mmCIF file of N, CA and C in Angstrom:
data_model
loop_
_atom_site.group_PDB
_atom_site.id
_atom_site.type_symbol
_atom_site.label_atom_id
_atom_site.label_comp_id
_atom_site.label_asym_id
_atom_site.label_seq_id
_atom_site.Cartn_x
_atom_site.Cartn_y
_atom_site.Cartn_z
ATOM 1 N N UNK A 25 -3.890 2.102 -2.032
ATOM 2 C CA UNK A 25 -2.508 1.827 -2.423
ATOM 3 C C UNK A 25 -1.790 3.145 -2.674
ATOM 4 N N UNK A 26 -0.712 3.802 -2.027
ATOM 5 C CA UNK A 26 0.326 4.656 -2.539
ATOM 6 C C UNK A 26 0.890 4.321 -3.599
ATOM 7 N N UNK A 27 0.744 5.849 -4.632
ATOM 8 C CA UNK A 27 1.568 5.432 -5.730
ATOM 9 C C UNK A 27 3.072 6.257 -5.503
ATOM 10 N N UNK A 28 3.945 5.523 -5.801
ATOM 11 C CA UNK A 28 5.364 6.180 -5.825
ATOM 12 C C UNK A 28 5.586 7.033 -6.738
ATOM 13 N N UNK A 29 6.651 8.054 -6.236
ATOM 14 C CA UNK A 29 6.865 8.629 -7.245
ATOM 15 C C UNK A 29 8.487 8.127 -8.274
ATOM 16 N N UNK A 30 8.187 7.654 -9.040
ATOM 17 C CA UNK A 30 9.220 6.746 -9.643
ATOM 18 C C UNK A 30 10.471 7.258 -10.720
ATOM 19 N N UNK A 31 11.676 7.063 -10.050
ATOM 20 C CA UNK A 31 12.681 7.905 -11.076
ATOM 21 C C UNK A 31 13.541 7.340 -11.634
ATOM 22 N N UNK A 32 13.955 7.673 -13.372
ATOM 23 C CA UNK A 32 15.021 7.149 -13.673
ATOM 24 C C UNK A 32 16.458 8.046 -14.121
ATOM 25 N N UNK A 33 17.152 7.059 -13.980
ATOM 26 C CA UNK A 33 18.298 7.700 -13.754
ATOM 27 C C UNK A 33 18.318 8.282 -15.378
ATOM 28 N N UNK A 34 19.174 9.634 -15.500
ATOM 29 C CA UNK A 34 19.489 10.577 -16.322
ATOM 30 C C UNK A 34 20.184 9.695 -17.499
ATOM 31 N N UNK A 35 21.033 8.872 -16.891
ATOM 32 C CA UNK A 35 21.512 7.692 -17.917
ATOM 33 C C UNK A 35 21.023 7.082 -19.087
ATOM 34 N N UNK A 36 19.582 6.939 -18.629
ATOM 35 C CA UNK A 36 18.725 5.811 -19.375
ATOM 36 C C UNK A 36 18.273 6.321 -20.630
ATOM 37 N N UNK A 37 18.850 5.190 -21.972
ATOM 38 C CA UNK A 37 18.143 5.367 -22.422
ATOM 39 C C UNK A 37 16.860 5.094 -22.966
ATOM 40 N N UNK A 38 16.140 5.451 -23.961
ATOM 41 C CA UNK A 38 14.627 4.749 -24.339
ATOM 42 C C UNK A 38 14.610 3.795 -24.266
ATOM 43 N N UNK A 39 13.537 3.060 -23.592
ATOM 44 C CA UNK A 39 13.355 1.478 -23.592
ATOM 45 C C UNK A 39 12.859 1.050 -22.390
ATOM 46 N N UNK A 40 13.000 -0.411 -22.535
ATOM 47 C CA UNK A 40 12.982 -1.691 -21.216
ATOM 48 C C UNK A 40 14.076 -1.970 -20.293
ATOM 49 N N UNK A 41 15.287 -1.139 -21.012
ATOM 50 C CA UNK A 41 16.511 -1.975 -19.938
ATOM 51 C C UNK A 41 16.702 -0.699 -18.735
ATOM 52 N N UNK A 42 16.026 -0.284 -18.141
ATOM 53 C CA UNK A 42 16.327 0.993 -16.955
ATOM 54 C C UNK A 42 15.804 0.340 -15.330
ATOM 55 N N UNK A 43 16.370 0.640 -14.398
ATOM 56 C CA UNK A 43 15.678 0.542 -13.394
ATOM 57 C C UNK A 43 15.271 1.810 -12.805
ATOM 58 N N UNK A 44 14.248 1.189 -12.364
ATOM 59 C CA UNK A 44 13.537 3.067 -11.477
ATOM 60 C C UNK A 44 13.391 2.654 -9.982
ATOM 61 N N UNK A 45 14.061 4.020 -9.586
ATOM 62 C CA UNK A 45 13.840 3.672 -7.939
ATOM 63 C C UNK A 45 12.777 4.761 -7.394
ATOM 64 N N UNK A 46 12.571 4.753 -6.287
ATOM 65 C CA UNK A 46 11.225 4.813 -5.457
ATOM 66 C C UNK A 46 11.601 5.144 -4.189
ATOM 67 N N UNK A 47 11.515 6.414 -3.163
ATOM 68 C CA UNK A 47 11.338 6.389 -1.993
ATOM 69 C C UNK A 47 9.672 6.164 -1.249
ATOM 70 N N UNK A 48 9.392 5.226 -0.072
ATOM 71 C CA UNK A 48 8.219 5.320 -0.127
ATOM 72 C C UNK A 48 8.376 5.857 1.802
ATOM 73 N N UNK A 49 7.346 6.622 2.037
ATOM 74 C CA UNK A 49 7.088 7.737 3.033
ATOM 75 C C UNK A 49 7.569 7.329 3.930
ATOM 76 N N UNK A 50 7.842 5.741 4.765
ATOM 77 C CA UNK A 50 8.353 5.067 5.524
ATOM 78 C C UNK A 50 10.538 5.446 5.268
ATOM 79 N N UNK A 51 10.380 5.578 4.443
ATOM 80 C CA UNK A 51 11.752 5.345 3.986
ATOM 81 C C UNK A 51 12.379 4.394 3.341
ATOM 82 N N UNK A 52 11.632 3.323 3.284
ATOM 83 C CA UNK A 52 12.230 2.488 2.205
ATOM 84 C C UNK A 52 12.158 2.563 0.844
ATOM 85 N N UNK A 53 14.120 2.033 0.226
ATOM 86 C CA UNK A 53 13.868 2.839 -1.224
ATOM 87 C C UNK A 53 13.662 1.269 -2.234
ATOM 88 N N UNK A 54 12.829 1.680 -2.950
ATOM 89 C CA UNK A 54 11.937 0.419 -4.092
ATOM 90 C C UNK A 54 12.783 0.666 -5.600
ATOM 91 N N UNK A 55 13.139 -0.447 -5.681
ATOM 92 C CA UNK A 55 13.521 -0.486 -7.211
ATOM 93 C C UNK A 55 13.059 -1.750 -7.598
ATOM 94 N N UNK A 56 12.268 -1.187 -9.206
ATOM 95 C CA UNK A 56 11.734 -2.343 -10.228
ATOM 96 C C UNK A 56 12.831 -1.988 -11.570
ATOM 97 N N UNK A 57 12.256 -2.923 -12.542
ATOM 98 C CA UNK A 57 12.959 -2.784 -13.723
ATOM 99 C C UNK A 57 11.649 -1.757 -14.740
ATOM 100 N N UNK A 58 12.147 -1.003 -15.219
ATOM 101 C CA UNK A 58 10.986 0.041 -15.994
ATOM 102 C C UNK A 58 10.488 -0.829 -17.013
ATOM 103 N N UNK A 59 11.204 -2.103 -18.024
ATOM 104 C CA UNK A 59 10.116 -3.083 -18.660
ATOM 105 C C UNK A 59 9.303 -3.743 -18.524
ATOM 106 N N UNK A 60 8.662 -3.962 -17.363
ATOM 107 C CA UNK A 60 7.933 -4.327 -16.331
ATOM 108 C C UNK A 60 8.253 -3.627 -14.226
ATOM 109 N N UNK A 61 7.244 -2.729 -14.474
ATOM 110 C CA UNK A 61 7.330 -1.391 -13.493
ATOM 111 C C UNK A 61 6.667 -2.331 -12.493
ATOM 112 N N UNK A 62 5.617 -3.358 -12.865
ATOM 113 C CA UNK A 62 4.576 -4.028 -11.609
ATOM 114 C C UNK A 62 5.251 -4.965 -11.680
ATOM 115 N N UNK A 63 6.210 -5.876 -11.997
ATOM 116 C CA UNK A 63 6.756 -7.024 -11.700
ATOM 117 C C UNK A 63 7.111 -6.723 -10.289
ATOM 118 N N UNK A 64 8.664 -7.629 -10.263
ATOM 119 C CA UNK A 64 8.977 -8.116 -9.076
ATOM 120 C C UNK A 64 9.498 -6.284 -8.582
ATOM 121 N N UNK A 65 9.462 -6.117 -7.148
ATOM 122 C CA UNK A 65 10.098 -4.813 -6.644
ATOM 123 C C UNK A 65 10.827 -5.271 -5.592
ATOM 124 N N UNK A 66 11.919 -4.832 -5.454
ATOM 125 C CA UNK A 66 12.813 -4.416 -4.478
ATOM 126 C C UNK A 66 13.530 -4.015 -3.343
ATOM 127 N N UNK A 67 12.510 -4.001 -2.197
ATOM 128 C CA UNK A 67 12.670 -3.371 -1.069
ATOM 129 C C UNK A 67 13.910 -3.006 -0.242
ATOM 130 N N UNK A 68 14.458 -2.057 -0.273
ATOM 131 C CA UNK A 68 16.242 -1.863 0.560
ATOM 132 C C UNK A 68 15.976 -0.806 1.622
ATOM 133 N N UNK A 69 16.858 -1.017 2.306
ATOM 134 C CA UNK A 69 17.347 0.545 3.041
ATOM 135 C C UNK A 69 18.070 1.700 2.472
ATOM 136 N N UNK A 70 18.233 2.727 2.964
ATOM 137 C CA UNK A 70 18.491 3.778 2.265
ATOM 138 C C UNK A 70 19.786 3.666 1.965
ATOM 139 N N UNK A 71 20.259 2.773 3.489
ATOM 140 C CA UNK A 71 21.559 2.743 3.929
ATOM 141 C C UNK A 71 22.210 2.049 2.586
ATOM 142 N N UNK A 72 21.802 1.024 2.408
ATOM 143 C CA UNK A 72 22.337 -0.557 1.623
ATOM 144 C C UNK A 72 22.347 -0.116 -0.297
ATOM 145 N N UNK A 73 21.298 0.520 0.027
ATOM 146 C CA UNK A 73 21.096 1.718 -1.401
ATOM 147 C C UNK A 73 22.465 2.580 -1.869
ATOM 148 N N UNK A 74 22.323 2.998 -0.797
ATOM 149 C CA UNK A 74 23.335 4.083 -0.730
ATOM 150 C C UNK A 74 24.817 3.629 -1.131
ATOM 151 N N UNK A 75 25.381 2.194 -0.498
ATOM 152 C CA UNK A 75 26.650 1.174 -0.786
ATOM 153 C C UNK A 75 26.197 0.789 -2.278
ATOM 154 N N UNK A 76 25.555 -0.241 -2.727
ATOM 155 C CA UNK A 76 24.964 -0.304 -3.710
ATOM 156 C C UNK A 76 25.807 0.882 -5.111
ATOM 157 N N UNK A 77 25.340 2.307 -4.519
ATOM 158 C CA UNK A 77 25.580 3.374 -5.679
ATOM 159 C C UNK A 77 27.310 3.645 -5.773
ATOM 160 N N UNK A 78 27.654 3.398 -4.576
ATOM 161 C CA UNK A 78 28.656 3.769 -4.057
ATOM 162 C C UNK A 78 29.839 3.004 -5.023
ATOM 163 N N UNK A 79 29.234 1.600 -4.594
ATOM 164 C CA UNK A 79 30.095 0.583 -5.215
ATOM 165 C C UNK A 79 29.930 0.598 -6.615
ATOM 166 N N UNK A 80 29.058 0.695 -7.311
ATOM 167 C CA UNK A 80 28.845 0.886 -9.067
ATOM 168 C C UNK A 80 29.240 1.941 -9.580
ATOM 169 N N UNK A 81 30.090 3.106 -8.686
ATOM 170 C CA UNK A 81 30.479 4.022 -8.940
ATOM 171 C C UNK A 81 32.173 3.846 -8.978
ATOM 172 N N UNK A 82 32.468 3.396 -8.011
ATOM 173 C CA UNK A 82 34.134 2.909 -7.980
ATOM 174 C C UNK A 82 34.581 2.187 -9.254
ATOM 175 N N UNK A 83 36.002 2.574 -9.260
ATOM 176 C CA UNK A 83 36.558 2.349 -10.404
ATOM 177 C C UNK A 83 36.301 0.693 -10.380
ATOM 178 N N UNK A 84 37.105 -0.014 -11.515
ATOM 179 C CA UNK A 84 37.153 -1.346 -11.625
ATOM 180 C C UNK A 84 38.606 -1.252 -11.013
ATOM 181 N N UNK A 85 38.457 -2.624 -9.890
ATOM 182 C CA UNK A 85 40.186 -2.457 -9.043
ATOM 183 C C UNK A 85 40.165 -1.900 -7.858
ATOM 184 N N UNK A 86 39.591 -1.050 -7.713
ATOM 185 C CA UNK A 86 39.470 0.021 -6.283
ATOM 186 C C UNK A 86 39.229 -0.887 -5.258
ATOM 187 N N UNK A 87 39.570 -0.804 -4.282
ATOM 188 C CA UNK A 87 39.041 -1.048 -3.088
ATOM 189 C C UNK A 87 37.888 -0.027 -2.651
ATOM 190 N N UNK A 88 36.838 -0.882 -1.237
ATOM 191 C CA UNK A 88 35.948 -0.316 -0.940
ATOM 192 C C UNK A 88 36.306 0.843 -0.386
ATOM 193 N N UNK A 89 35.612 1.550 0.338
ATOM 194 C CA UNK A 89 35.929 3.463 1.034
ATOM 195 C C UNK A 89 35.723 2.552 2.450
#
């Protein structure tokens, strides 16, 4: 089994409520919830990832780019 190397965002603080994401060698990027790291995971594209950040980044109101 590959272990990922698993990151959380600078945001987070101490605790259960963080998600950690994961590139794995193929390229697909993995996100779990860090209160349970082996629960359910995530599988996306880098691409869909990438919209994902994009969009949680835009103001409230904005239209998409």
């Amino acid at each position: 089994m590959l272990t990922l190397n698993w990151q959380t965002s600078s945001y987070c603080q101490e605790g259960d409520a963080c998600v950690n994401v994961a590139r794995t060698a193929s390229g697909t990027v993995e996100l779990t919830e860090s209160g349970d790291p082996t629960g359910a995971i995530v599988s996306t594209t880098p691409e869909a990832f990438s919209a994902l950040i994009r969009a949680t980044k835009r103001p409230a109101g904005a239209e998409p780019a």
